[in-house]
Amino acid sequence: MDLEVLERSDRHLRILFKNVPYPILNALRRVIMAEVPTMAVDEVIFVDNTSAIYDEILAHRVGLIPLKSDEALEKYLPPEICLKCEQPEVPPELKELCSRCFVHLTLDVRSDEGVVTVYSRDLKSDDPDVVPVSDKIPIAVLGPNQRIAFEARARLGRGKEHIKWSPVTVAATTYVAKVIIDKEACTLCGECVKVCPERILKIEDKELKVIDEMKCSLCRQCVKVCKNEAIKINHYEDKYVLLFETTGALKPERVLNEGLKILLNKIDKFQKSLKAEGVIK
């Protein structure tokens, strides 16, 4: 197996994998989207809300604000345990554990005169490691003499429970294009060069050349305009690209690492189940 990091930033990761089965990469993608935990607001108790927005809408907006979660993964308990702490009567044996489940946030903004915009920076957290990833996310607009005040409780959760807990905004596995040019059939008319949206084709030294195959989006516009059928677009059977963009709650490298750990743990449990049933030794 070989891999190459094609793009890397604070919130984006794009990796080329060679000789890795596509289903494995797709399984990793699904785990990243649905099972890597992050922090998000789960409950909101309103003290006052005289704005034009209903309590339910405000609570929904606050829940969708990404919270920094790198440190939270180490400090707080997983959602499988903390969900039990949301029962009307918490079992005595869980009370101590439940103290390691939640982060409390408060917000209290009043507009005495004029119009005031309430931003994510107005949220005050009792844990400095769990705060909004950006302080510029608008929550609501207050008119004169309006107020929003509430207490919120955040916990770890997974994307399969609600999208607000997913660590990524985009996660995809894509094929790598294979551009085949029949030099004998090509008349160098240049129509394919004109229609290519990614500008990966050019005519140089009386020859049609591919500049960068990796940029090909498999749109096949060049194939459609080539009257002589001199171009064919296929894809490699042993090359795939995994790309994802995070919400900012976790760093891309952390998302990938946590996803791999969860996937390997699932495979290990599956193997143990098969052994327990005598299917394998």
Coordinates of C-alpha atoms in Angstrom, one line a residue:
M1 CA 0.0 0.0 0.0
D2 CA 1.2 3.5 -0.9
L3 CA -0.2 6.9 -0.1
E4 CA 0.5 10.5 -1.0
V5 CA -0.9 13.6 0.7
L6 CA -2.2 15.8 -2.1
E7 CA -3.6 18.7 0.0
R8 CA -3.3 19.6 3.6
S9 CA -4.6 22.5 5.7
D10 CA -6.0 23.3 9.1
R11 CA -9.4 21.9 8.0
H12 CA -8.8 20.0 4.9
L13 CA -7.1 16.7 4.0
R14 CA -6.8 15.0 0.6
I15 CA -4.9 11.7 0.3
L16 CA -4.1 9.5 -2.7
F17 CA -4.2 5.8 -1.9
K18 CA -2.7 3.1 -4.1
N19 CA -3.4 -0.6 -3.8
V20 CA -6.1 -0.1 -1.2
P21 CA -9.5 -1.7 -1.9
Y22 CA -12.2 0.9 -2.5
P23 CA -14.7 -0.7 0.1
I24 CA -12.1 -0.2 2.9
L25 CA -11.7 3.5 2.1
N26 CA -15.4 3.9 1.8
A27 CA -15.9 2.2 5.2
L28 CA -13.4 4.7 6.7
R29 CA -15.2 7.6 5.1
R30 CA -18.5 6.5 6.6
V31 CA -16.9 6.0 10.1
I32 CA -15.4 9.5 9.9
M33 CA -18.8 11.0 9.1
A34 CA -21.0 9.1 11.5
E35 CA -18.9 7.7 14.4
V36 CA -16.0 10.0 15.3
P37 CA -17.3 11.9 18.4
T38 CA -17.3 15.7 18.9
M39 CA -18.8 18.1 21.4
A40 CA -22.1 19.9 20.6
V41 CA -24.8 21.6 22.6
D42 CA -27.5 19.0 23.4
E43 CA -29.9 20.9 25.7
V44 CA -30.9 24.5 26.1
I45 CA -32.9 26.0 29.0
F46 CA -34.1 29.5 28.2
V47 CA -34.2 32.1 31.0
D48 CA -35.6 34.9 28.7
N49 CA -36.2 35.2 24.9
T50 CA -38.0 38.3 23.7
S51 CA -36.4 38.1 20.2
A52 CA -38.4 37.4 17.0
I53 CA -37.0 33.9 16.9
Y54 CA -38.8 30.9 18.6
D55 CA -36.9 29.1 21.4
E56 CA -36.8 25.9 19.3
I57 CA -35.1 27.6 16.4
L58 CA -32.5 29.3 18.6
A59 CA -31.8 26.0 20.4
H60 CA -31.3 24.4 17.0
R61 CA -28.9 27.1 15.8
V62 CA -26.9 26.9 19.0
G63 CA -26.7 23.1 18.6
L64 CA -25.2 23.5 15.2
I65 CA -22.3 25.7 16.3
P66 CA -19.1 23.6 16.2
L67 CA -17.3 23.4 19.5
K68 CA -13.6 22.7 19.8
S69 CA -13.2 19.0 20.8
D70 CA -9.6 18.0 20.6
E71 CA -9.1 18.1 24.4
A72 CA -12.7 17.0 25.1
L73 CA -12.1 13.5 23.7
E74 CA -9.6 12.9 26.5
K75 CA -11.5 14.7 29.3
Y76 CA -15.1 13.6 28.8
L77 CA -16.9 10.3 28.6
P78 CA -18.3 8.8 25.4
P79 CA -21.9 9.4 24.4
E80 CA -22.9 5.7 25.1
I81 CA -22.3 6.4 28.8
C82 CA -23.6 10.0 29.0
L83 CA -26.9 9.2 27.3
K84 CA -27.8 7.2 30.5
C85 CA -27.1 10.4 32.4
E86 CA -30.0 12.1 30.6
Q87 CA -32.6 9.8 32.2
P88 CA -35.1 11.3 34.7
E89 CA -33.5 9.3 37.5
V90 CA -29.8 8.7 37.2
P91 CA -28.6 5.4 38.8
P92 CA -26.5 6.1 41.9
E93 CA -23.5 4.2 40.4
L94 CA -23.5 6.7 37.4
K95 CA -23.7 10.0 39.3
E96 CA -20.0 10.4 39.7
L97 CA -19.4 9.4 36.1
C98 CA -22.0 11.9 34.9
S99 CA -20.0 14.7 36.2
R100 CA -17.5 14.0 33.4
C101 CA -20.1 14.1 30.7
F102 CA -21.2 17.7 30.3
V103 CA -19.9 21.2 29.6
H104 CA -22.1 24.1 30.6
L105 CA -22.4 27.3 28.5
T106 CA -24.4 30.5 29.1
L107 CA -25.4 33.4 27.0
D108 CA -27.1 36.7 28.1
V109 CA -27.3 39.5 25.6
R110 CA -29.6 42.5 25.8
S111 CA -30.3 45.3 23.3
D112 CA -31.1 48.6 25.1
E113 CA -31.0 50.7 22.0
G114 CA -30.7 50.0 18.3
V115 CA -30.0 46.6 16.7
V116 CA -27.6 44.1 18.2
T117 CA -26.4 40.9 16.6
V118 CA -25.8 37.9 18.9
Y119 CA -22.7 36.0 17.9
S120 CA -21.1 32.7 19.0
R121 CA -18.5 34.7 20.9
D122 CA -21.3 35.7 23.3
L123 CA -21.4 32.0 24.5
K124 CA -19.5 31.6 27.8
S125 CA -18.2 28.1 28.6
D126 CA -17.1 26.7 31.9
D127 CA -14.4 24.8 30.1
P128 CA -11.9 26.9 28.2
D129 CA -11.0 23.9 26.0
V130 CA -14.6 23.6 24.8
V131 CA -15.6 26.8 23.0
P132 CA -17.0 27.7 19.6
V133 CA -14.5 27.2 16.7
S134 CA -15.3 30.7 15.5
D135 CA -16.5 33.7 17.4
K136 CA -18.2 35.2 14.2
I137 CA -21.1 32.8 13.8
P138 CA -24.4 34.8 14.0
I139 CA -27.1 33.4 16.2
A140 CA -29.8 36.1 16.2
V141 CA -30.5 39.8 15.7
L142 CA -32.1 41.7 18.6
G143 CA -34.2 44.8 18.2
P144 CA -34.5 47.6 20.8
N145 CA -35.3 46.3 24.3
Q146 CA -35.0 42.6 23.4
R147 CA -33.0 40.0 25.2
I148 CA -31.8 36.4 24.9
A149 CA -30.6 34.6 27.9
F150 CA -30.2 30.8 28.3
E151 CA -28.1 28.0 29.8
A152 CA -26.9 25.2 27.6
R153 CA -25.3 21.8 28.1
A154 CA -22.9 20.2 25.7
R155 CA -21.7 16.6 25.5
L156 CA -19.9 14.3 23.2
G157 CA -21.9 12.7 20.5
R158 CA -21.7 11.0 17.1
G159 CA -22.9 12.0 13.7
K160 CA -25.2 9.0 13.4
E161 CA -27.2 10.4 16.3
H162 CA -27.4 13.9 14.8
I163 CA -25.4 15.7 12.1
K164 CA -24.3 18.4 14.6
W165 CA -21.9 15.9 16.1
S166 CA -20.3 15.0 12.8
P167 CA -16.6 16.3 12.7
V168 CA -16.8 16.9 8.9
T169 CA -18.8 19.0 6.5
V170 CA -17.7 17.0 3.5
A171 CA -16.2 13.4 3.2
A172 CA -15.8 11.7 -0.1
T173 CA -13.9 8.9 -1.9
T174 CA -13.2 9.5 -5.5
Y175 CA -11.8 7.7 -8.5
V176 CA -8.6 8.8 -10.2
A177 CA -9.1 9.5 -13.9
K178 CA -7.2 7.7 -16.6
V179 CA -7.0 9.7 -19.8
I180 CA -6.2 7.7 -22.9
I181 CA -5.4 9.6 -26.1
D182 CA -5.3 7.9 -29.5
K183 CA -2.6 9.9 -31.2
E184 CA -3.3 8.5 -34.7
A185 CA -7.0 9.4 -34.5
C186 CA -6.4 12.8 -33.0
T187 CA -6.6 15.7 -35.6
L188 CA -5.5 18.4 -33.1
C189 CA -8.7 20.3 -33.6
G190 CA -8.5 21.6 -30.1
E191 CA -12.1 21.3 -29.2
C192 CA -11.4 19.1 -26.2
V193 CA -8.9 21.7 -24.9
K194 CA -11.6 24.4 -25.1
V195 CA -14.4 22.4 -23.2
C196 CA -12.2 20.9 -20.5
P197 CA -13.4 22.7 -17.3
E198 CA -10.2 21.7 -15.3
R199 CA -7.8 22.8 -18.2
I200 CA -5.9 19.5 -18.0
L201 CA -5.4 19.2 -21.8
K202 CA -3.1 21.2 -24.1
I203 CA -1.6 21.0 -27.5
E204 CA 2.2 21.2 -27.5
D205 CA 4.7 20.3 -30.1
K206 CA 1.9 19.2 -32.4
E207 CA 0.7 16.7 -29.9
L208 CA -2.3 16.6 -27.5
K209 CA -0.9 16.2 -23.9
V210 CA -2.4 15.7 -20.5
I211 CA -1.1 18.2 -18.0
D212 CA -2.4 16.8 -14.7
E213 CA -4.5 13.6 -14.6
M214 CA -5.3 14.1 -10.9
K215 CA -7.4 17.2 -11.7
C216 CA -9.7 15.4 -14.1
S217 CA -13.3 15.4 -12.8
L218 CA -14.4 12.6 -15.1
C219 CA -17.0 14.9 -16.7
R220 CA -16.2 13.4 -20.1
Q221 CA -16.9 16.7 -22.0
C222 CA -13.8 16.1 -24.0
V223 CA -15.1 12.7 -25.1
K224 CA -18.4 14.2 -26.2
V225 CA -16.9 16.8 -28.5
C226 CA -14.2 14.6 -30.0
K227 CA -15.7 13.5 -33.4
N228 CA -12.9 11.0 -34.1
E229 CA -13.2 9.3 -30.7
A230 CA -9.6 10.0 -30.1
I231 CA -10.0 10.4 -26.3
K232 CA -11.2 7.9 -23.8
I233 CA -11.8 8.6 -20.1
N234 CA -11.5 5.7 -17.6
H235 CA -10.4 5.3 -14.1
Y236 CA -7.5 3.4 -12.4
E237 CA -8.5 0.2 -10.6
D238 CA -5.9 0.6 -7.9
K239 CA -5.9 4.4 -7.1
Y240 CA -8.5 6.3 -5.1
V241 CA -8.6 9.6 -3.3
L242 CA -10.0 10.2 0.2
L243 CA -10.8 13.8 1.0
F244 CA -12.7 15.5 3.8
E245 CA -13.1 18.9 5.3
T246 CA -13.7 19.3 9.0
T247 CA -16.0 21.7 10.9
G248 CA -13.0 22.8 13.0
A249 CA -14.1 20.8 16.0
L250 CA -11.1 18.4 15.4
K251 CA -8.0 18.7 13.3
P252 CA -8.0 16.7 10.1
E253 CA -5.2 14.4 11.3
R254 CA -7.2 13.7 14.6
V255 CA -10.3 12.9 12.6
L256 CA -8.4 10.4 10.5
N257 CA -6.7 8.8 13.4
E258 CA -9.9 8.5 15.5
G259 CA -11.7 7.1 12.4
L260 CA -9.0 4.4 11.9
K261 CA -9.2 3.4 15.6
I262 CA -12.9 3.0 15.5
L263 CA -12.8 1.0 12.3
L264 CA -10.1 -1.3 13.6
N265 CA -12.1 -1.8 16.8
K266 CA -15.2 -2.8 14.8
I267 CA -13.1 -5.3 12.8
D268 CA -11.7 -6.7 16.0
K269 CA -15.1 -7.1 17.6
F270 CA -16.4 -8.8 14.4
Q271 CA -13.5 -11.3 14.5
K272 CA -14.1 -12.1 18.2
S273 CA -17.9 -12.7 17.4
L274 CA -17.0 -15.1 14.6
K275 CA -14.6 -17.0 16.9
A276 CA -17.2 -17.1 19.7
E277 CA -19.7 -18.7 17.3
G278 CA -17.1 -21.2 16.0
V279 CA -17.2 -19.8 12.5
I280 CA -13.4 -19.2 12.6
K281 CA -10.6 -20.4 14.9

